[in-house]
Amino acid sequence: MNSRSFAWYSIRLGVLTLLLAGLAVWMGPSRLLAASPENLDWPSHGNDLQGTRFQDVDQISPRNAHRLRPAWSFNTDTNGNGSLDPLAELQVSPIVVDGRMFVTDGHSNVFALNAATGKKIWEYRPTKTDDMAPIEQMIVCCGRNNKGVAVADGKVIVGRLDNVVVALDADKGKVIWKTRLAQIGTGFAINNAPVVSNGTAVISLSGGEFEVRGQVFGLRVSDGRVRWNFQTTDPQSYGFPKSDQFKRGGAAVWNPVVIDEELGQVYMSTGNAAPDILGEDRPGDNLFATSVLSLNLKTGKHVWHFQAVHHDIWDYDSAQPPVLFPVTRDGKTFKAVGHCSKNGQYYILDRRTGAPLPLYPVVEVPVPQDPAFQNAAATQPFSVAVQPLTPLTFVRPNDTGFPPRVQYTPPGETEFVMVPGDDGGCEWGPAAFSPRTKFLYYGTRYEPNRFKTQSGNKTTIPTATGDLHLGSRFVNRVEGSHPFGAFGAMNVNTGKIVWTFPRFKSGPGGSFDGQFRLADGQQEILPTKSGLAVAGDVLFFAEGNGKFHAANARTGEILFSFDAVASGIRNAGGAAASPVVYVANGREFVVYAFGGNVPDRNNFGPDANGVPNGPPSFVNSGKAGDAIIAFALPKAGDDDDDD
């Protein structure tokens, strides 16, 4: 190359470099990172087996999330005749594999959709086309629901309300194998989503409110054969041999598990002991109820347990699925498992042993003991170094007309109101964790409830889906209790709350002070049941009245909001499902199922006079629906005036 050619080449290279630098400044980091793969799956309930619900994609960013809009919608038509089932709901976390989405509804129906368009590929309606009995015969607490499927080895695996696990051909929806885990009418039901690892599908039976004995199964993906079965009640801790209540002791696992394949451990949260509010016939701590439980993935043998509530007599399920994440402090990194219980505590444990991390100690605190017939535990475990997002005492006026009691007061013949109530604290909506921010995101509830029982209480509560065996007539819809909810972010390396939605007034230095005083311009939201997902630097979640949000994952700033009920989309209801994020045909989508929630419909929605239990925004609480809605940025050429 001669000197003249070289000089001309250098000039052109310099100009090109300047142009690229200018383009980079104009685009900003989010746009430079926005190059997405052609397809990006959401292959398991928590995306990864650790349950982080994190997707490493940046096409939707804090800069452009305000431009999100519905890209497609799909109606499951739960009844099969265009009508809605008022006893059904959508709790599904969809699975996306190879451009196909697999979703379920409250009748154990399964649908395969084109993930880019929402067009139905096939459907499986077991009460119509298979051997499942009519839905009216299913015994299930708290609404007909299903949390989703697992996809593995060309199979779509789903648990049905009639206690049958079915594997369907992923291409055509035809049945490959079926395994029955319990009979209809025994109090059991399957509404959980299976999780698959190394050829084993882990799934469980729910039904603690019907005095069943919790069971977890490992099924062989190839043929459905039971590899192992673990029963979640320990006889000695239920008073055996003087009492045989362990046979009916609850502790059901009704939310998806998470897995550490390197350690070979599967982690799960267990439900309350049974009957829920009466401990008279089950003296002892009632293991493994209301716990985080670890089993050996290959054998199903007990590895460790951590009990969040000893001798639970408040229906304080450990409902929220655990999350696996690293904790780093002073240059040391720990393999942690985190969990928020209905008792409002957030526990951060060593996932190898179940012991609280030294950074986050748990202290046993003495609690009330009377009445004596309840056999109350002497102490309860408090996570003293992790800041709770849940109010652990009354932070609103008690206008219920009933006397307030401190947490862990045993229910007796004098009716009282207590917070957290039996719905929490943290419900079952799964949390999310971002490896970028090191924040754990979750929702919680302030919902004071009334408690009352007496010795020998065998009263059942009639419901349309089965009579509940609770040992009590506790009341969830409590007028004058001023219920509300909150979403927030916690830094797992410090245990401190970083931000909340809605925003609360700050303490010294702008920190969250735990007083839950609404900041100026903020409004109360419903007690939360929505799961969350974080993609890149954007967090997604929804309120129980169907309002869907995208927020800046670092700051909590709301970037986008969508009122599904008011949108005009057919049968768009309340929000009690979990969002997932994926890429199909080069376009990033966020999908959410708007089907409401039966208990929140009853507890906060309109009464017989049309008045909600709360502010006017509560009127659509838990509203029934059957709409799956996918959101995306506008495509090139779409009518979009907002840049």
XYZ file of C-alpha atoms in Angstrom:
643
model
C 0.000 0.000 0.000
C 1.514 3.414 -1.006
C 1.559 6.349 1.401
C -1.326 8.119 -0.337
C -3.555 5.028 -0.173
C -2.607 4.421 3.425
C -3.444 8.028 4.399
C -6.821 7.832 2.638
C -7.539 4.522 4.373
C -6.640 6.045 7.754
C -8.952 9.006 7.165
C -11.862 6.734 6.261
C -11.177 4.511 9.272
C -11.104 7.557 11.558
C -14.380 8.887 10.195
C -15.983 5.452 10.599
C -14.752 5.227 14.189
C -16.203 8.664 14.995
C -19.513 7.698 13.404
C -19.684 4.483 15.411
C -18.808 6.317 18.615
C -21.525 8.877 17.952
C -23.997 6.108 17.215
C -23.091 4.418 20.486
C -23.716 7.620 22.433
C -27.061 8.131 20.687
C -28.183 4.551 21.193
C -27.088 4.301 24.815
C -26.136 1.062 26.585
C -29.602 -0.456 26.453
C -29.799 -0.263 22.681
C -26.301 -1.611 22.195
C -27.263 -4.591 24.326
C -30.583 -5.019 22.566
C -29.327 -7.450 19.943
C -31.435 -10.491 20.753
C -31.191 -14.104 19.663
C -33.704 -15.353 17.137
C -35.309 -17.510 19.818
C -34.818 -17.606 23.584
C -36.770 -20.149 25.636
C -38.339 -20.080 29.076
C -37.907 -23.833 29.600
C -38.878 -24.371 33.260
C -41.257 -22.844 35.800
C -38.556 -20.525 37.157
C -36.793 -20.285 33.768
C -33.684 -21.896 35.294
C -33.769 -24.702 37.843
C -32.683 -22.243 40.548
C -36.030 -20.462 40.225
C -34.512 -17.016 39.591
C -37.061 -16.100 36.909
C -34.305 -14.033 35.264
C -33.917 -13.721 31.491
C -30.683 -12.275 30.110
C -32.145 -10.189 27.298
C -32.274 -6.416 26.758
C -34.474 -5.726 23.754
C -36.990 -4.290 26.222
C -35.083 -1.806 28.355
C -35.767 0.995 30.860
C -35.434 3.401 27.932
C -38.135 1.876 25.728
C -40.405 -0.151 28.053
C -42.996 2.649 27.958
C -43.674 1.634 24.342
C -44.863 -1.875 25.249
C -48.236 -2.880 23.868
C -50.291 -6.080 23.564
C -48.920 -8.141 20.687
C -51.451 -10.968 20.851
C -53.988 -12.526 23.196
C -55.464 -15.992 23.598
C -58.522 -17.166 25.532
C -58.411 -20.611 27.106
C -62.241 -20.881 27.150
C -62.008 -22.913 30.344
C -65.541 -24.303 30.194
C -65.331 -25.041 26.474
C -68.523 -23.124 25.733
C -67.441 -19.481 25.844
C -68.481 -18.925 29.471
C -66.286 -18.322 32.509
C -66.116 -20.627 35.517
C -66.450 -18.400 38.633
C -64.616 -21.078 40.656
C -61.609 -21.163 38.316
C -58.531 -18.974 38.023
C -55.276 -18.668 36.097
C -52.089 -19.196 38.111
C -50.015 -20.504 35.226
C -46.392 -19.680 34.516
C -46.143 -20.531 30.785
C -43.330 -22.634 29.343
C -41.714 -21.644 26.029
C -39.568 -24.101 24.073
C -38.517 -23.899 20.414
C -40.995 -21.182 19.518
C -43.955 -22.913 21.144
C -45.715 -21.878 24.340
C -47.471 -24.345 26.632
C -50.111 -23.032 29.066
C -52.730 -24.516 31.376
C -55.961 -23.293 32.930
C -57.997 -24.113 36.021
C -59.639 -27.199 34.511
C -56.304 -28.930 33.792
C -56.623 -28.059 30.104
C -53.350 -27.700 28.186
C -52.744 -25.519 25.123
C -49.808 -25.340 22.735
C -49.483 -21.934 21.069
C -47.249 -20.296 18.525
C -45.179 -18.133 20.876
C -44.824 -15.333 18.304
C -48.489 -15.071 17.310
C -50.578 -16.777 20.013
C -52.176 -19.026 17.408
C -53.313 -22.353 18.852
C -51.402 -25.425 17.641
C -53.248 -28.043 19.695
C -55.280 -28.411 22.867
C -55.831 -31.130 25.446
C -59.140 -31.007 27.359
C -59.117 -34.056 29.632
C -62.730 -33.776 30.820
C -63.855 -33.664 27.173
C -61.424 -35.915 25.320
C -59.790 -38.105 27.977
C -60.747 -39.998 31.134
C -60.896 -37.149 33.643
C -64.181 -37.016 35.583
C -66.377 -33.901 35.406
C -64.770 -30.868 37.002
C -67.582 -30.686 39.592
C -66.223 -33.891 41.170
C -62.804 -32.399 41.868
C -62.084 -31.567 45.521
C -59.755 -28.583 45.683
C -59.173 -25.720 48.077
C -59.352 -22.091 47.140
C -60.226 -22.229 43.446
C -59.679 -24.526 40.469
C -56.199 -23.804 39.234
C -52.995 -25.180 37.740
C -49.522 -23.658 37.826
C -48.248 -25.055 34.539
C -46.406 -27.850 32.780
C -42.883 -29.175 32.362
C -41.389 -29.900 28.940
C -38.704 -32.547 28.501
C -37.663 -35.120 25.895
C -40.463 -34.148 23.529
C -43.084 -34.508 26.254
C -45.372 -31.984 27.936
C -45.960 -33.179 31.502
C -48.955 -31.901 33.463
C -50.650 -32.778 36.743
C -54.459 -32.883 36.690
C -56.904 -32.037 39.468
C -57.949 -35.720 39.538
C -54.419 -36.675 40.725
C -53.256 -38.056 37.391
C -49.958 -36.979 35.842
C -50.043 -37.044 32.045
C -47.286 -36.836 29.468
C -48.402 -35.449 26.106
C -46.568 -35.479 22.795
C -45.225 -31.945 22.435
C -45.917 -31.866 18.698
C -49.508 -33.078 18.620
C -50.808 -33.201 22.199
C -51.487 -36.939 22.164
C -51.201 -38.905 25.415
C -47.928 -40.832 25.819
C -48.302 -42.056 29.402
C -50.451 -41.485 32.502
C -49.685 -42.118 36.176
C -52.296 -41.897 38.921
C -50.888 -40.693 42.267
C -54.121 -40.712 44.315
C -57.819 -41.399 43.881
C -60.528 -38.792 43.354
C -62.424 -37.894 46.514
C -59.526 -38.516 48.908
C -58.890 -34.802 49.510
C -55.860 -34.716 47.256
C -55.498 -32.675 44.073
C -52.635 -31.784 41.753
C -52.451 -28.130 40.843
C -48.674 -27.825 41.008
C -46.276 -27.523 38.067
C -43.715 -30.323 37.703
C -40.012 -29.508 37.434
C -37.667 -31.831 35.514
C -33.990 -32.620 36.073
C -31.876 -35.548 34.895
C -34.849 -37.541 33.684
C -36.927 -37.071 36.849
C -40.103 -34.987 37.060
C -40.724 -33.756 40.622
C -44.396 -33.154 41.415
C -46.613 -33.210 44.489
C -50.127 -33.599 45.849
C -51.910 -30.674 47.515
C -54.885 -30.776 49.861
C -53.792 -29.786 53.385
C -57.159 -28.122 54.051
C -58.789 -31.570 53.711
C -56.488 -33.214 56.286
C -54.368 -35.222 53.882
C -50.766 -36.282 54.426
C -48.480 -34.357 52.069
C -46.605 -36.340 49.423
C -43.886 -35.509 46.895
C -43.002 -37.748 43.958
C -40.149 -38.225 41.545
C -41.460 -39.685 38.267
C -39.396 -41.112 35.440
C -39.875 -38.842 32.435
C -39.582 -41.712 29.958
C -42.588 -43.690 31.174
C -44.108 -42.038 34.272
C -42.927 -44.721 36.678
C -42.616 -43.563 40.309
C -38.926 -43.441 41.218
C -39.469 -42.211 44.765
C -42.142 -40.884 47.114
C -41.592 -38.740 50.226
C -44.288 -38.180 52.855
C -43.991 -34.779 54.477
C -45.269 -35.446 58.011
C -42.990 -36.965 60.670
C -45.004 -39.170 63.090
C -43.021 -38.394 66.255
C -43.329 -34.625 65.792
C -47.143 -35.016 65.587
C -47.382 -36.835 68.943
C -47.210 -40.434 67.721
C -47.948 -42.986 69.156
C -50.453 -41.145 71.388
C -51.829 -39.381 68.301
C -52.040 -40.558 64.707
C -52.737 -37.055 63.347
C -49.599 -37.319 61.195
C -51.695 -39.430 58.829
C -53.892 -36.361 58.275
C -51.280 -33.746 59.143
C -51.154 -31.629 55.966
C -47.706 -30.183 55.123
C -48.604 -30.464 51.445
C -46.231 -29.125 48.800
C -48.383 -27.055 46.476
C -45.834 -24.902 44.682
C -42.985 -25.765 42.305
C -39.614 -26.966 43.534
C -36.154 -25.625 42.683
C -33.051 -27.732 42.122
C -29.282 -27.528 42.589
C -27.996 -30.182 40.205
C -24.408 -29.830 41.450
C -25.455 -30.661 45.017
C -28.107 -33.107 43.822
C -30.715 -31.478 46.058
C -34.302 -30.472 45.372
C -35.801 -27.718 47.534
C -39.465 -27.108 48.287
C -41.724 -25.115 50.593
C -44.342 -26.998 52.583
C -47.833 -26.018 53.637
C -49.409 -25.695 57.073
C -50.044 -28.527 59.497
C -53.627 -29.815 59.580
C -56.156 -29.011 60.784
C -55.033 -25.478 60.073
C -56.018 -23.597 63.241
C -56.397 -26.371 65.833
C -53.264 -27.965 67.346
C -55.029 -29.983 70.023
C -54.484 -33.414 68.455
C -50.980 -32.807 67.104
C -48.601 -31.916 69.960
C -45.038 -31.195 68.864
C -43.396 -29.083 66.189
C -45.291 -30.917 63.391
C -42.387 -31.479 61.022
C -42.078 -31.000 58.103
C -45.009 -28.560 57.927
C -44.408 -24.864 57.201
C -40.796 -25.493 56.250
C -38.175 -25.300 53.576
C -37.366 -28.928 52.840
C -34.459 -30.418 50.890
C -34.554 -33.913 49.394
C -32.016 -35.940 47.458
C -32.946 -35.591 43.790
C -32.083 -39.200 42.929
C -33.602 -40.978 45.922
C -36.138 -38.597 47.469
C -34.493 -39.048 50.876
C -34.545 -36.245 53.445
C -31.391 -34.092 53.378
C -32.360 -31.212 55.682
C -35.255 -29.035 56.745
C -35.724 -25.570 58.183
C -39.049 -24.942 59.904
C -40.320 -21.364 59.592
C -43.226 -21.870 62.034
C -43.227 -24.460 64.810
C -46.552 -26.171 65.445
C -48.386 -23.948 62.957
C -51.892 -23.025 64.173
C -52.332 -19.929 61.975
C -52.349 -21.428 58.445
C -48.902 -19.876 57.906
C -47.876 -22.033 54.930
C -44.378 -21.702 53.609
C -46.019 -21.128 50.250
C -43.647 -19.016 48.133
C -41.249 -21.233 46.143
C -37.629 -21.014 47.331
C -35.024 -19.216 45.196
C -31.357 -20.210 44.861
C -28.863 -17.350 44.650
C -25.324 -16.432 45.764
C -24.652 -14.113 48.707
C -21.356 -12.229 48.768
C -19.946 -10.405 51.784
C -16.345 -9.365 52.516
C -15.057 -11.263 49.496
C -16.745 -14.531 50.481
C -19.564 -16.075 48.439
C -22.156 -18.447 49.897
C -24.588 -20.768 48.082
C -27.877 -19.594 49.527
C -31.536 -20.490 49.348
C -34.067 -17.763 50.157
C -37.706 -17.999 51.170
C -40.447 -15.692 52.450
C -43.075 -17.354 54.607
C -46.651 -16.318 55.281
C -45.340 -15.308 58.706
C -43.697 -12.344 56.926
C -40.101 -13.363 57.688
C -37.511 -13.685 54.917
C -35.015 -16.461 55.623
C -31.645 -16.818 53.864
C -30.152 -20.273 54.436
C -27.088 -22.266 53.457
C -28.517 -24.451 50.725
C -26.063 -27.269 51.535
C -27.199 -27.707 55.145
C -30.328 -25.621 55.748
C -28.655 -23.637 58.514
C -29.182 -19.852 58.460
C -26.199 -18.123 56.906
C -23.996 -16.536 59.616
C -24.693 -13.179 57.955
C -28.426 -13.645 58.506
C -28.993 -15.290 61.906
C -32.351 -16.620 63.050
C -33.322 -16.145 66.701
C -35.922 -18.181 68.583
C -38.236 -15.666 70.308
C -40.706 -16.571 73.099
C -44.364 -16.238 72.020
C -47.789 -16.443 73.753
C -48.896 -19.874 75.034
C -52.573 -19.686 76.025
C -54.975 -21.377 75.571
C -53.191 -24.541 76.705
C -55.266 -26.927 74.541
C -53.516 -25.531 71.457
C -50.141 -27.052 72.458
C -48.448 -23.892 71.196
C -44.690 -23.869 70.603
C -42.700 -21.943 73.200
C -40.695 -19.976 70.616
C -40.798 -19.021 66.945
C -37.887 -18.304 64.547
C -37.286 -14.643 63.648
C -34.920 -13.673 60.829
C -33.420 -10.717 62.679
C -30.877 -9.483 60.096
C -33.089 -9.500 56.994
C -35.354 -6.468 56.685
C -38.960 -7.633 56.164
C -41.064 -6.226 53.363
C -44.096 -7.501 55.273
C -45.646 -5.483 58.112
C -45.288 -7.670 61.218
C -47.661 -5.580 63.311
C -50.591 -3.212 62.787
C -49.573 -0.290 60.567
C -53.103 0.884 59.759
C -55.961 1.685 62.186
C -57.742 -1.359 63.588
C -61.344 -0.496 62.759
C -62.530 -4.115 62.795
C -64.312 -4.015 66.153
C -62.213 -6.957 67.368
C -59.283 -6.759 69.788
C -55.815 -6.861 68.200
C -53.325 -9.508 69.271
C -49.604 -9.860 68.722
C -48.352 -12.302 66.108
C -48.360 -15.962 67.180
C -51.206 -15.559 69.679
C -52.878 -19.012 69.745
C -56.522 -18.879 68.600
C -59.069 -19.570 71.323
C -62.661 -18.861 72.282
C -62.214 -15.068 72.287
C -62.214 -13.845 68.721
C -59.355 -11.502 67.847
C -57.663 -9.927 64.842
C -53.978 -10.504 64.076
C -51.379 -9.535 61.513
C -49.943 -11.159 59.501
C -53.160 -13.041 58.891
C -53.498 -16.536 57.509
C -52.980 -15.289 53.936
C -49.686 -13.700 54.871
C -47.224 -12.263 54.655
C -45.938 -13.826 51.502
C -48.325 -15.920 49.458
C -47.388 -18.378 46.722
C -46.478 -15.922 43.935
C -42.859 -16.766 43.014
C -40.087 -14.242 43.605
C -37.358 -13.289 41.104
C -33.617 -12.662 41.417
C -31.320 -10.634 39.163
C -27.604 -11.508 38.988
C -27.073 -7.964 37.673
C -28.543 -6.017 40.587
C -28.146 -8.743 43.244
C -31.723 -7.877 44.221
C -34.442 -10.341 45.202
C -37.901 -9.163 44.098
C -41.159 -10.284 45.694
C -44.620 -9.221 46.765
C -46.341 -9.354 50.125
C -49.607 -8.670 51.952
C -50.961 -6.691 54.875
C -54.214 -8.496 55.607
C -55.319 -8.679 59.256
C -57.560 -11.710 59.819
C -59.936 -12.814 62.559
C -59.260 -16.020 64.505
C -61.472 -18.054 66.831
C -61.742 -21.718 67.796
C -62.344 -23.984 70.784
C -61.260 -27.339 72.106
C -62.676 -30.214 70.087
C -63.661 -28.023 67.153
C -64.481 -30.371 64.268
C -66.501 -27.811 62.313
C -66.009 -27.898 58.554
C -66.481 -24.983 56.189
C -68.687 -25.851 53.196
C -67.400 -24.634 49.823
C -68.416 -25.381 46.247
C -65.218 -27.384 45.735
C -65.158 -29.346 49.019
C -65.692 -28.908 52.759
C -62.580 -27.479 54.432
C -61.246 -29.091 57.632
C -59.664 -26.110 59.383
C -60.545 -26.548 63.061
C -61.822 -22.984 62.973
C -64.154 -20.492 61.397
C -61.511 -17.816 60.858
C -62.562 -14.880 58.704
C -60.562 -13.508 55.775
C -62.869 -10.710 54.648
C -62.439 -8.375 57.597
C -64.187 -5.046 57.247
C -62.228 -2.151 58.715
C -58.882 -3.941 58.472
C -57.478 -1.636 55.742
C -55.640 -4.341 53.747
C -52.924 -3.462 51.237
C -50.021 -4.985 49.361
C -46.469 -4.134 48.362
C -43.831 -5.266 45.912
C -40.186 -4.574 46.585
C -36.529 -5.324 46.031
C -34.116 -6.630 48.664
C -30.336 -6.611 48.259
C -29.333 -10.193 49.095
C -25.809 -9.074 50.072
C -27.073 -6.669 52.747
C -30.564 -7.931 53.603
C -31.957 -4.401 53.173
C -35.052 -3.308 51.240
C -33.892 -1.098 48.343
C -37.218 0.102 46.933
C -40.935 -0.590 47.143
C -44.049 -0.253 45.008
C -46.034 1.672 45.952
C -43.428 4.004 47.399
C -43.480 4.580 51.137
C -42.065 7.539 53.012
C -38.370 7.177 53.735
C -36.513 7.116 56.999
C -33.140 8.736 57.748
C -30.873 8.858 54.712
C -33.722 7.948 52.356
C -33.839 4.305 53.495
C -36.951 2.150 53.879
C -38.001 2.532 57.529
C -40.635 -0.198 57.747
C -43.427 2.197 58.754
C -45.366 1.708 55.498
C -46.556 5.316 55.303
C -47.561 6.032 51.716
C -45.442 8.669 49.992
C -47.172 11.662 48.464
C -49.108 10.774 45.325
C -49.056 7.019 45.992
C -52.120 4.783 46.315
C -52.726 1.531 48.163
C -52.589 -1.616 46.031
C -54.249 -4.957 46.682
C -52.489 -7.580 48.787
C -50.258 -9.304 46.245
C -50.362 -12.772 44.727
C -48.612 -12.138 41.420
C -45.299 -13.752 40.647
C -42.499 -11.678 39.120
C -39.930 -11.958 36.343
C -36.902 -9.827 35.512
C -35.433 -9.521 32.018
C -32.297 -7.462 31.597
C -32.948 -4.344 33.662
C -36.760 -4.500 33.611
C -38.983 -6.161 36.224
C -42.522 -7.376 35.459
C -45.410 -8.017 37.886
C -49.136 -7.321 38.290
C -51.731 -6.222 40.816
C -54.684 -8.409 41.737
C -57.113 -6.127 39.867
C -55.407 -6.839 36.542
C -53.004 -3.882 36.373
C -49.751 -5.072 34.805
C -46.478 -3.181 35.318
C -42.942 -2.957 34.000
C -40.483 -1.323 36.403
C -36.841 -0.326 36.383
C -35.266 -3.264 38.210
C -32.686 -1.027 39.902
C -34.902 1.827 41.089
C -38.499 0.583 41.037
C -39.582 3.407 38.729
C -42.733 2.324 36.900
C -42.003 2.379 33.175
C -45.233 0.929 31.784
C -48.678 0.074 33.131
C -51.581 -1.728 31.484
C -55.076 -2.217 32.893
C -56.107 -5.585 31.471
C -59.685 -5.445 32.758
C -60.270 -2.028 31.150
C -58.383 -2.877 27.958
C -61.280 -4.309 25.989
C -59.453 -7.616 25.533
C -62.023 -10.378 25.855
C -62.299 -11.951 29.314
C -59.203 -10.237 30.701
C -59.487 -10.630 34.478
C -57.475 -10.072 37.618
C -53.833 -11.013 38.029
C -52.591 -13.917 40.150
C -50.286 -15.670 37.692
C -46.582 -15.272 36.883
C -45.006 -13.426 33.925
C -42.438 -15.033 31.672
C -40.096 -13.443 29.115
C -38.864 -15.022 25.894
C -37.747 -14.251 22.349
C -39.558 -15.628 19.292
C -38.583 -14.764 15.724
C -36.155 -12.164 17.047
C -38.789 -10.299 19.111
C -38.854 -10.151 22.902
C -42.228 -10.929 24.499
C -43.582 -10.751 28.038
C -46.648 -12.900 28.638
C -49.110 -12.919 31.538
C -52.319 -14.851 32.280
C -55.207 -12.683 33.502
C -57.643 -15.074 35.168
C -58.041 -13.751 38.699
C -58.078 -15.514 42.051
C -61.089 -16.903 43.903
C -60.145 -16.028 47.527
C -59.101 -12.474 46.637
C -62.299 -12.101 44.612
C -64.247 -12.946 47.760
C -62.069 -11.116 50.287
C -61.555 -7.764 48.568
C -63.928 -7.569 45.625
C -67.492 -6.199 45.654
C -69.885 -7.412 48.326
C -73.606 -7.957 47.719
C -74.005 -4.195 47.482
C -71.138 -3.771 45.024
C -68.778 -2.271 47.631
C -65.176 -3.558 47.718
C -63.280 -4.248 50.942
C -60.921 -1.342 50.386
C -60.573 1.644 48.059
C -62.468 1.753 44.731
C -59.414 0.282 42.922
C -60.126 -3.012 44.730
C -63.384 -3.533 42.825
C -61.784 -5.846 40.236
C -59.854 -7.861 42.808
C -59.457 -11.437 41.590
C -61.893 -10.847 38.728
C -62.530 -14.044 36.752
C -61.017 -14.300 33.286
C -59.343 -16.592 30.777
C -57.043 -14.292 28.774
C -53.367 -14.882 28.060
C -51.812 -11.593 26.875
C -48.354 -11.186 25.318
C -46.682 -7.750 25.315
C -43.893 -6.556 23.027
C -42.412 -3.413 21.544
C -43.992 -2.208 18.279
C -42.565 -3.766 15.143
C -41.154 -1.615 12.364
C -44.059 -0.087 10.492
C -46.507 -0.324 13.393
C -48.517 2.794 14.130
C -46.554 4.158 17.080
C -46.008 7.869 17.540
C -44.143 7.627 20.853
C -40.393 7.193 20.415
